[in-house]
Tab-separated table of C-alpha atoms in Angstrom:
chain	number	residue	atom	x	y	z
M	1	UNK	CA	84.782	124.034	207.510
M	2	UNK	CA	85.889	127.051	209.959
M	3	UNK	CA	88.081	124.451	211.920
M	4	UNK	CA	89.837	123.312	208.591
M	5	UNK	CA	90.526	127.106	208.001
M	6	UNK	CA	91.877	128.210	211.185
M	7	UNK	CA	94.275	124.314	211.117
M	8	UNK	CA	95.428	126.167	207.455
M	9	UNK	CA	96.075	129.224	209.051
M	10	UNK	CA	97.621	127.997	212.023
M	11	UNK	CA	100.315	126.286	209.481
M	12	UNK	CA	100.836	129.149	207.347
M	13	UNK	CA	101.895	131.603	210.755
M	14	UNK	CA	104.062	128.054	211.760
M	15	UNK	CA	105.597	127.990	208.328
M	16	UNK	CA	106.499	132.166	208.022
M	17	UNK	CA	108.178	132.091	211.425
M	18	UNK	CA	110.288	129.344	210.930
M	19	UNK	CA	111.126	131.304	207.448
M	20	UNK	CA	111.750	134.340	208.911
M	21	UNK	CA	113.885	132.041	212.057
M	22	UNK	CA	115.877	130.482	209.388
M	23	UNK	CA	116.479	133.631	207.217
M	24	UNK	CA	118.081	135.207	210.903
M	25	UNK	CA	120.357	132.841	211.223
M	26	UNK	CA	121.651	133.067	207.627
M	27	UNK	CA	122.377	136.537	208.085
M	28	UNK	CA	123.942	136.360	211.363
M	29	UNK	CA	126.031	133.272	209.929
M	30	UNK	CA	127.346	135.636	207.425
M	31	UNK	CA	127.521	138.461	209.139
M	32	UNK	CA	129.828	136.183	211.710
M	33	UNK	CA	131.718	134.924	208.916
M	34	UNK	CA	132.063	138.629	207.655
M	35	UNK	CA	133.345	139.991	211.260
M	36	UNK	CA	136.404	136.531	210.912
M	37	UNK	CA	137.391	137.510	207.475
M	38	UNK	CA	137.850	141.432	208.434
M	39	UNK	CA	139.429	140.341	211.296
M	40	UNK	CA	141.728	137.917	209.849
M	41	UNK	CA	142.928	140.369	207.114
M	42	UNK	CA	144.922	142.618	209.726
M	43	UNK	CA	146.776	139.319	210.846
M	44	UNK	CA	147.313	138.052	207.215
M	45	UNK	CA	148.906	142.076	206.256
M	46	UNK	CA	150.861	142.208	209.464
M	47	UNK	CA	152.233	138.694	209.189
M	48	UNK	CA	153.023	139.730	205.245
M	49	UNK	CA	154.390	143.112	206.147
M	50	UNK	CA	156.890	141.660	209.121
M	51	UNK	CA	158.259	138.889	206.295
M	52	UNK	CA	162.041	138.539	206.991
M	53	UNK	CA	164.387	140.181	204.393
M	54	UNK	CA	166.062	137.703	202.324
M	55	UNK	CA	168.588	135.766	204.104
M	56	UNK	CA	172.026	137.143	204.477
M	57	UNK	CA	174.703	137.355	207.104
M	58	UNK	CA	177.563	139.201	208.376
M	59	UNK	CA	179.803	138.036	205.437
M	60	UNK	CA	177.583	139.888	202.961
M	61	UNK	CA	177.054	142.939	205.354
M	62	UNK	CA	180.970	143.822	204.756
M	63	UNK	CA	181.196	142.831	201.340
M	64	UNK	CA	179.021	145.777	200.632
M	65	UNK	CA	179.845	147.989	202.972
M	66	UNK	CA	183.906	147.941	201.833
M	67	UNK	CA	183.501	147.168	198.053
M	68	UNK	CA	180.990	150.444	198.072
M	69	UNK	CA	184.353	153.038	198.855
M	70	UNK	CA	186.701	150.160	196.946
M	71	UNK	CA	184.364	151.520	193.845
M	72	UNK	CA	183.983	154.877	194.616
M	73	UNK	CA	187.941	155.322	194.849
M	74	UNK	CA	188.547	153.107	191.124
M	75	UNK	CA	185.914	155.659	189.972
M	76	UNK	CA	187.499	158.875	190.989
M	77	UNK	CA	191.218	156.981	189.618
M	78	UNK	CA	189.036	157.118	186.856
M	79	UNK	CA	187.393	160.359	186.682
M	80	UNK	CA	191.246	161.728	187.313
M	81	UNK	CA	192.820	160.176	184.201
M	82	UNK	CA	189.589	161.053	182.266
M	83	UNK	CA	190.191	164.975	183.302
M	84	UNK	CA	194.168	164.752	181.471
M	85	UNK	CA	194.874	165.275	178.243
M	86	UNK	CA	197.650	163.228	176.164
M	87	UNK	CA	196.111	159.947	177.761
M	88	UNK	CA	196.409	156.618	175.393
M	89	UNK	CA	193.075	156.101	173.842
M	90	UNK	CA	193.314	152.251	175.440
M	91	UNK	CA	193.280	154.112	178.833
M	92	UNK	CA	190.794	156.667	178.317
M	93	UNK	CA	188.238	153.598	177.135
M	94	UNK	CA	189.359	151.565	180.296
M	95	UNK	CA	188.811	154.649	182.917
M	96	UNK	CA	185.027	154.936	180.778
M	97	UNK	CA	184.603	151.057	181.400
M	98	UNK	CA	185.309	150.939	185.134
M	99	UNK	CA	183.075	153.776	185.898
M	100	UNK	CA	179.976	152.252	183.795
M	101	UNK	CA	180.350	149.238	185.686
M	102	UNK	CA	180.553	150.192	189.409
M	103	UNK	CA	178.782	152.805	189.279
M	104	UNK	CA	175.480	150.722	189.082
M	105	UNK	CA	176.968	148.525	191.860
M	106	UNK	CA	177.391	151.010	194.220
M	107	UNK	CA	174.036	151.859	193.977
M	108	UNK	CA	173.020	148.161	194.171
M	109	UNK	CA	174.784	147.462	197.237
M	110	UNK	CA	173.547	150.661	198.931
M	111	UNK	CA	170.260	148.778	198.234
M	112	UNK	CA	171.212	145.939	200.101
M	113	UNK	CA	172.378	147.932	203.028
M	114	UNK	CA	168.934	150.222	203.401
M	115	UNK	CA	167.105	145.999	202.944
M	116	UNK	CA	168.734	145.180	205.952
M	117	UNK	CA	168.487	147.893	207.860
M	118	UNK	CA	172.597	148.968	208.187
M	119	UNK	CA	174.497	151.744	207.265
M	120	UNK	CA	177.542	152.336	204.698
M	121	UNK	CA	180.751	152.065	206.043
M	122	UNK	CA	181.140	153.311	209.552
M	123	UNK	CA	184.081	156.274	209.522
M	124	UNK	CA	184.148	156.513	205.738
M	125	UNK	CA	181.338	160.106	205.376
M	126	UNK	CA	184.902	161.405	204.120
M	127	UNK	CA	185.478	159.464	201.295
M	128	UNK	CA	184.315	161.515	198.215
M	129	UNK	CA	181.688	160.434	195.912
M	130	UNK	CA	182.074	160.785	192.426
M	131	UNK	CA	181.783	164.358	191.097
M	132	UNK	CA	181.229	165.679	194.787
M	133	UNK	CA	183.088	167.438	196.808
M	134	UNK	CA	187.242	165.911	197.544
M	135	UNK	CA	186.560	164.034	194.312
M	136	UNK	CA	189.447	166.219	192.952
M	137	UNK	CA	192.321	164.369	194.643
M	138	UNK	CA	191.523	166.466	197.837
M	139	UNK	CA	190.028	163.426	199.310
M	140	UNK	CA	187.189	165.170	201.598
M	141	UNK	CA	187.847	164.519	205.407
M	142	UNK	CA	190.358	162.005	205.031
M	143	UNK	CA	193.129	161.829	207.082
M	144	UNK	CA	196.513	163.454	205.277
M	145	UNK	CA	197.966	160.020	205.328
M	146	UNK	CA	196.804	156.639	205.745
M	147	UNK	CA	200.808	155.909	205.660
M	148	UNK	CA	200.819	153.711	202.437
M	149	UNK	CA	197.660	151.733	201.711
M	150	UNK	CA	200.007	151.247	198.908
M	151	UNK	CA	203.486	152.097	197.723
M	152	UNK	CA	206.007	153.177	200.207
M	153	UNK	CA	205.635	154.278	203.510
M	154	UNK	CA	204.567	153.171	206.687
M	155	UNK	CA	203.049	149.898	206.621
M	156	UNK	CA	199.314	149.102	207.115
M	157	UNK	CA	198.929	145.405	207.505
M	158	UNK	CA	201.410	142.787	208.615
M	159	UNK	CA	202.998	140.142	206.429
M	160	UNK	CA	200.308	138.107	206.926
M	161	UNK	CA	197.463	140.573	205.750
M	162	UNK	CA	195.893	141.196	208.964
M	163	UNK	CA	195.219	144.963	209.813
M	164	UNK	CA	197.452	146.881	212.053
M	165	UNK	CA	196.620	149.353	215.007
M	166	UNK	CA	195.112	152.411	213.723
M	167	UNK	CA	193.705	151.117	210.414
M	168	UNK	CA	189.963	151.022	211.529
M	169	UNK	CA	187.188	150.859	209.530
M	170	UNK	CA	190.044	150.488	206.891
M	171	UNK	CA	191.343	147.290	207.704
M	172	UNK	CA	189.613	144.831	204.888
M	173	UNK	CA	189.395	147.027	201.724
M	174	UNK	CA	192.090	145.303	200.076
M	175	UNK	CA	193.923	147.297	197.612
M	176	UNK	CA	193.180	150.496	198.323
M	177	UNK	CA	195.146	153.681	197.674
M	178	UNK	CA	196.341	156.187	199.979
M	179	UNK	CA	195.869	159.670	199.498
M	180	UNK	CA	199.567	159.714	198.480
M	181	UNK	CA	199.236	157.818	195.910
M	182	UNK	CA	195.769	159.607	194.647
M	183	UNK	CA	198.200	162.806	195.022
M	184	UNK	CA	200.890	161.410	192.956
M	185	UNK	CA	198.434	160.173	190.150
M	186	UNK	CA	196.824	164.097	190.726
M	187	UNK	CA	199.533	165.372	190.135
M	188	UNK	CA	201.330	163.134	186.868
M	189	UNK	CA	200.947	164.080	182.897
M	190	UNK	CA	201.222	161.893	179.815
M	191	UNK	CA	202.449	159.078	179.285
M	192	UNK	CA	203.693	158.835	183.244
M	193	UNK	CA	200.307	159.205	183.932
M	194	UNK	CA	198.839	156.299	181.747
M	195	UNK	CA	201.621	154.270	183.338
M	196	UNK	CA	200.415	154.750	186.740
M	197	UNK	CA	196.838	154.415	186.508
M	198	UNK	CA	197.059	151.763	185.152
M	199	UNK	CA	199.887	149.706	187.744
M	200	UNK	CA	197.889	151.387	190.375
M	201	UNK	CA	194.619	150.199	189.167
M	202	UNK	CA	196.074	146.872	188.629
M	203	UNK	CA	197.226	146.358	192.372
M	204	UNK	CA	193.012	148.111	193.258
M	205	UNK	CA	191.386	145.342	191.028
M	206	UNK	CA	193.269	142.491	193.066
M	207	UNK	CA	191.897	143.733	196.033
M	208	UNK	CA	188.589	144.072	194.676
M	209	UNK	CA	189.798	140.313	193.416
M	210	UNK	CA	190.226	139.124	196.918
M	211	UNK	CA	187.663	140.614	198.571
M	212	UNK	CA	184.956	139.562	196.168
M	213	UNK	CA	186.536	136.078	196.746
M	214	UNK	CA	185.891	136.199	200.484
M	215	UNK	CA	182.328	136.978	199.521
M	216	UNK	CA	181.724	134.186	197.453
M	217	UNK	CA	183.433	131.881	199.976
M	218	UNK	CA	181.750	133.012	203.039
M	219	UNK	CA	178.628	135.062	202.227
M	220	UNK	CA	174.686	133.563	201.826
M	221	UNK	CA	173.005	136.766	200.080
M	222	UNK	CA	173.051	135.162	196.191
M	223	UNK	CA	172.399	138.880	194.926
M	224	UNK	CA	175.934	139.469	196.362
M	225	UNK	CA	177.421	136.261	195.657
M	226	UNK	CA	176.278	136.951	192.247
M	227	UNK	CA	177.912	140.081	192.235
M	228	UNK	CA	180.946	139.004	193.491
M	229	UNK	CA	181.200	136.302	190.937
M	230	UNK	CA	181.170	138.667	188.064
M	231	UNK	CA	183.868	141.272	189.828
M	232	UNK	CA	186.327	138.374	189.695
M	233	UNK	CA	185.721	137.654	186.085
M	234	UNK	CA	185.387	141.288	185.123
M	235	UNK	CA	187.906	142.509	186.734
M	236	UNK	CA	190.497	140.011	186.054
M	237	UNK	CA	189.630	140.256	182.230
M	238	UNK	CA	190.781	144.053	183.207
M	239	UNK	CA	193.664	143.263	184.650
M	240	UNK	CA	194.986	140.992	181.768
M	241	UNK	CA	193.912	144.729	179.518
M	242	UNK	CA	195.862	146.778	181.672
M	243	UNK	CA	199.061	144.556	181.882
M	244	UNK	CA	198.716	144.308	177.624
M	245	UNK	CA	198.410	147.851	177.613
M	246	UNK	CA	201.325	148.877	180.238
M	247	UNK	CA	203.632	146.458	178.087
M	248	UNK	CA	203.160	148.285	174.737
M	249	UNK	CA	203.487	152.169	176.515
């Protein structure tokens, strides 16, 4: 009877070590499998965190960076004929119009520049923003004379439209206007004032026109493309205003 005890007791020491042997390697199982998850997480964050930003190229990167000064200038065109009194009504609403629209795209396409990690346009920290300081026809740090961007004067492109020496970071924004012609539309009253806001803005949309154009022919960001896309149609309904309204002044 003594044997059969001790055989019992035997088995029940076998059976709690191989419980407490099994229980170990449970724990250090999990405790393994514990140490590869918090491991892993790192790699899964960094790997998240170094994600590419959305596919564009150098098409886009100057779509942005010369439609953002394009705007600002049709904004401070606008912001001039705003400040005169004895504008046509049609104008006044137009001027309101082009600055609700691009203003919100300037900011948009400063976004895309900060995503990818450029800057605005190189050379152009003297074109005014809206409501700062040159925004009164002064022009900042611009040059006195970009030798007519538009109207008379010394020419800045060839016939063919590509830029000539000295143009710089210029060369591209098609339709811009020089600070002679911001002077001159400074400087006009009335009805002669209407009149030339609105041929000047006319000849500044086409550029706008043409350069969204490139965009949507060469570019791969489909934010911009997108953009570009409504700045034709937007500002070509414009146009077809302006020219209705110039007609009947």
């Amino acid at each position: 009877m003594a044997k059969g005890c001790a055989v019992n007791k035997t088995r029940s020491v076998v059976v709690g070590v191989a419980a407490v042997a099994a229980t170990s390697v449970i724990a250090a199982c999990g405790t393994t499998a514990s140490n590869q998850s918090t491991s892993a997480s790192p790699t899964s964050a960094q790997t998240s965190s170094s994600a590419p930003a959305a596919a564009h190229n150098h098409a886009d990167v100057m779509f942005a960076r010369h439609m953002i000064p394009h705007h600002q200038q049709a904004i401070e065109m606008s912001d001039m004929i705003l400040a005169k009194e004895g504008i046509d009504p049609r104008v006044v609403d137009l001027a309101k119009q082009i600055k609700e629209a691009q203003g919100p795209e300037i900011a948009q396409m400063q976004g895309w520049l900060d995503q990818w990690g450029m800057s605005g346009m190189p050379g152009m920290s003297g074109m005014p923003t809206p409501g700062g300081p040159g925004s009164n026809g002064t022009h900042g740090n611009m040059p006195p004379d970009h030798g007519g961007m538009h109207g008379s004067g010394t020419e800045t492109s060839s016939p063919t439209g590509s830029p000539m020496p000295g143009m710089g970071d210029m060369a591209g924004m098609e339709g811009m206007m020089s600070p002679g012609d911001m002077q001159a539309l400074q400087d006009a009253q009335g009805v002669e004032a209407s009149k030339l806001f609105l041929t000047q803005m006319i000849e500044h949309h086409r550029g706008a026109i043409t350069m969204a154009q490139n965009e949507i022919n060469d570019g791969q960001f489909p934010d911009a493309i997108a953009m570009a896309k409504s700045i034709v149609s937007s500002q070509q309904k414009e146009i077809d205003t302006m020219n209705q309204i110039l007609s009947s002044l």
